[in-house]
Tab-separated table of C-alpha atoms in Angstrom:
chain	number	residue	atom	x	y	z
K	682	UNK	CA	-39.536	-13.803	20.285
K	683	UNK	CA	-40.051	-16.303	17.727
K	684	UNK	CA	-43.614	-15.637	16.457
K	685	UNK	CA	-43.337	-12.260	16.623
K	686	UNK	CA	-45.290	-10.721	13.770
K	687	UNK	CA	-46.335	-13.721	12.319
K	688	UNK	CA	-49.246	-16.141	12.095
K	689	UNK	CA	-49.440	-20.135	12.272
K	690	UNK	CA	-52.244	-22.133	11.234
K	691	UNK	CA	-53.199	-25.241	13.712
K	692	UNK	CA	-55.485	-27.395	12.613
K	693	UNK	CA	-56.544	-30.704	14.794
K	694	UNK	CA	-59.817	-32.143	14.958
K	695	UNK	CA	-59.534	-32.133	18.882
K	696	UNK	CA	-60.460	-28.533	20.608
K	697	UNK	CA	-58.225	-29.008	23.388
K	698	UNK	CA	-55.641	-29.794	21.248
K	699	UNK	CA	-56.382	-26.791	19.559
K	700	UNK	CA	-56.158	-25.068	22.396
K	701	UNK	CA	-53.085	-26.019	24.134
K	702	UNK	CA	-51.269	-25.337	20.927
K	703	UNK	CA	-52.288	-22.333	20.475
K	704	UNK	CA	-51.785	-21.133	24.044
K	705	UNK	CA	-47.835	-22.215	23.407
K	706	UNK	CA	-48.109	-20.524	20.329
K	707	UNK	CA	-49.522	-17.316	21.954
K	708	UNK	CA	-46.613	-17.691	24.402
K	709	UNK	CA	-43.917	-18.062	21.886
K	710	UNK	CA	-45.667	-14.421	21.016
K	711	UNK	CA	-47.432	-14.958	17.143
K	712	UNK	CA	-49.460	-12.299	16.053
K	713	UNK	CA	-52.333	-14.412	15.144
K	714	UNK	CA	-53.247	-18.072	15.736
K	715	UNK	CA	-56.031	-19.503	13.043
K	716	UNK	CA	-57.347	-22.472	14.563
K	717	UNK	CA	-59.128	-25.390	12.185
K	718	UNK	CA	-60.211	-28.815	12.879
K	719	UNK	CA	-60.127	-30.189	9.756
K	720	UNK	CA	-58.449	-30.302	6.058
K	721	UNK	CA	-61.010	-28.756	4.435
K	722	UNK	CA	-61.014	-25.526	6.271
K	723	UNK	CA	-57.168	-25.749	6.943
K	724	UNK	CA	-57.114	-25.145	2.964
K	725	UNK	CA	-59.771	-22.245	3.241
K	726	UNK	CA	-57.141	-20.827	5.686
K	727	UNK	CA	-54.453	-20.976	3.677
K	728	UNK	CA	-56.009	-19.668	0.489
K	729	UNK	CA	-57.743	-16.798	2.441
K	730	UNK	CA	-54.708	-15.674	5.373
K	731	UNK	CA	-51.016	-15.741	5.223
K	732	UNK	CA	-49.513	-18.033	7.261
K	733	UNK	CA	-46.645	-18.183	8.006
K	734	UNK	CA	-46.325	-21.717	9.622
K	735	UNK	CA	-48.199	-24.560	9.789
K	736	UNK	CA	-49.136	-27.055	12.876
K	737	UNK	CA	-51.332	-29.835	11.110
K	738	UNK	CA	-52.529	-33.611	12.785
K	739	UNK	CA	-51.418	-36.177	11.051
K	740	UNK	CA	-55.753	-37.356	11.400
K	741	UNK	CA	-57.731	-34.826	10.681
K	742	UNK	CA	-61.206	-36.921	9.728
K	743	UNK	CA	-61.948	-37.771	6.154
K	744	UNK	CA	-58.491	-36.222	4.393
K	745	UNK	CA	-55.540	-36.479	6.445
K	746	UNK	CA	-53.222	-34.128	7.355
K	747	UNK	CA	-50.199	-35.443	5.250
K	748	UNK	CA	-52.682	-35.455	2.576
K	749	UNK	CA	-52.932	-31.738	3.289
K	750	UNK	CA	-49.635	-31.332	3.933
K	751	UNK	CA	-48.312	-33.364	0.461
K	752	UNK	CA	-50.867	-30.954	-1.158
K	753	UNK	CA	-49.171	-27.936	-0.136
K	754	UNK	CA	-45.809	-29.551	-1.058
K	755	UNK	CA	-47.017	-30.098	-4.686
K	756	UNK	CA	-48.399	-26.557	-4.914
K	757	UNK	CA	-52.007	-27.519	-4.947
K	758	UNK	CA	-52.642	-25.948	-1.970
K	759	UNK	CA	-51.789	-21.958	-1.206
K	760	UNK	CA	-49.903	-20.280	0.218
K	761	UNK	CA	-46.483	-21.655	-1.231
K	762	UNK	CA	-44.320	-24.861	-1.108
K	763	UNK	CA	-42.018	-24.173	1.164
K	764	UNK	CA	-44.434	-23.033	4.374
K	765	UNK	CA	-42.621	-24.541	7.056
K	766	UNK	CA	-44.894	-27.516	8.407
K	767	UNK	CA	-45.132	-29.165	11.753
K	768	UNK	CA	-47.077	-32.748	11.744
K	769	UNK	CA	-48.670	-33.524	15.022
K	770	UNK	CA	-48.655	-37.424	15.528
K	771	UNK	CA	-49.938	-40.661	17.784
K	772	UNK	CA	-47.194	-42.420	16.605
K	773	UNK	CA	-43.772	-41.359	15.402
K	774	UNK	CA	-43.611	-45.178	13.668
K	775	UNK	CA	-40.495	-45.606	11.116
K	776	UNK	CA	-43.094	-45.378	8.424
K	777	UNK	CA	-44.549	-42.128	9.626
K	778	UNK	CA	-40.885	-40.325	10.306
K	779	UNK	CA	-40.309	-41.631	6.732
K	780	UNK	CA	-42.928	-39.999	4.895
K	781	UNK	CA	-42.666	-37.034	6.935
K	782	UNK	CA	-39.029	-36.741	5.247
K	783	UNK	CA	-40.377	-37.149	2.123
K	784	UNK	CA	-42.545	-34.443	2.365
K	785	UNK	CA	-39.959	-32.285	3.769
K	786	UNK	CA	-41.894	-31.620	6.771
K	787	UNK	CA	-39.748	-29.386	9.745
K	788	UNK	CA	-40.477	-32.017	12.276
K	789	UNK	CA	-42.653	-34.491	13.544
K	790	UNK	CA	-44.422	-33.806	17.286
K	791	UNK	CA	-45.904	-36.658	19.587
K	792	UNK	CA	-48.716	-36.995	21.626
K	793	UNK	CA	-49.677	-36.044	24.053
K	794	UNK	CA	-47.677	-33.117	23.272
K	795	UNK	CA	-45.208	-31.747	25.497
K	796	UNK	CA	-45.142	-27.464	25.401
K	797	UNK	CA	-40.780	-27.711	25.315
K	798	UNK	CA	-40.673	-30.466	22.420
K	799	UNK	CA	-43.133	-28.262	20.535
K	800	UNK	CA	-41.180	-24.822	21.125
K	801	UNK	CA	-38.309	-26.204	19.895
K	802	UNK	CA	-39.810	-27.628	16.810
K	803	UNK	CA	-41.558	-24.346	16.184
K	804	UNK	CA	-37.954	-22.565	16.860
K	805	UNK	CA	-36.680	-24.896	14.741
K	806	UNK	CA	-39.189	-24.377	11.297
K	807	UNK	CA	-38.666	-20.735	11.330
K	808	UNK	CA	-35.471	-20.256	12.037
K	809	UNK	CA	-33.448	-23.272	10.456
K	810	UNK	CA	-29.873	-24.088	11.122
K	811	UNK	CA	-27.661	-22.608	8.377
K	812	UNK	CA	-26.854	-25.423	5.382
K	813	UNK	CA	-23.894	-27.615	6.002
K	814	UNK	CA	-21.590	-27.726	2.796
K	815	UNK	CA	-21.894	-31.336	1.013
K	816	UNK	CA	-17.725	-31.407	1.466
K	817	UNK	CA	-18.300	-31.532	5.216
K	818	UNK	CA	-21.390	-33.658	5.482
K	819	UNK	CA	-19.373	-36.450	3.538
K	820	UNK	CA	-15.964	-35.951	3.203
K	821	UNK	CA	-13.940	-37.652	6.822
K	822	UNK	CA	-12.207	-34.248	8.525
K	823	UNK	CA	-8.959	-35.473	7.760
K	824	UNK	CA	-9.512	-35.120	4.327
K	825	UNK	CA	-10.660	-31.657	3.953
K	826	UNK	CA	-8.279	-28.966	3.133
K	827	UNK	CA	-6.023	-31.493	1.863
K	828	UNK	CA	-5.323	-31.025	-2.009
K	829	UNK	CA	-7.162	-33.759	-4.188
């Protein structure tokens, strides 16, 4: 299974949020689930566990979760820069799914939060789909394998 062996960090300010994550989470079979409800003890988590991915909301209370999640992005914030990162959203406004890409973030969930969109996501973070060569993201596919 996906999780299998490894642990994920959810932090949301709202228990049955918490909850309902983590029970998908427990049935995509992780190890351990570290539950948080806000940014302060997300970073605790982080600096104390390893985790191996991370399902943050975008509103966590007084520091928001981008903040936390631009933190660990910069390195300011354990475990490491690349953690893959899930952002749990209201709103998946232009604006939002912008910043989100400039954070690098592995995907953007909305609420209320349906268990398949969130599998996939999760899927998706740990197990990315192999790089696409430049050539072939740009070049038309008439062009390639044609001497320049």
């Amino acid at each position: 299974m996906i999780g299998r062996g490894k642990t994920v960090l959810v932090a949301d300010p709202a228990e049955l949020v918490r909850q309902m994550v983590s029970s998908s989470l427990r049935g995509l079979q992780f190890e351990r689930v570290v539950t948080v409800e806000d940014a302060e003890d997300a970073e605790r988590a982080l600096e104390s566990a390893t985790i191996d991915l991370a399902v943050i909301d975008w509103e966590l209370g007084r520091r928001s979760g981008f903040d936390l999640a631009a933190d660990i992005r910069i390195g300011r914030v354990p475990p490491r820069l690349d953690l893959p990162i899930i952002m749990l959203v209201w709103s998946a406004a232009p604006r939002r799914v912008l910043a989100a890409q400039g954070l690098k973030l592995n995907g953007l969930v909305a609420k209320p939060l349906s268990r398949d969109a969130l599998e996939r996501k999760v899927a998706t973070a740990l197990n990315p789909p192999p790089a696409m060569p430049v050539a072939q993201r740009i070049a038309p596919k008439r062009f390639l394998g044609q001497a320049l």
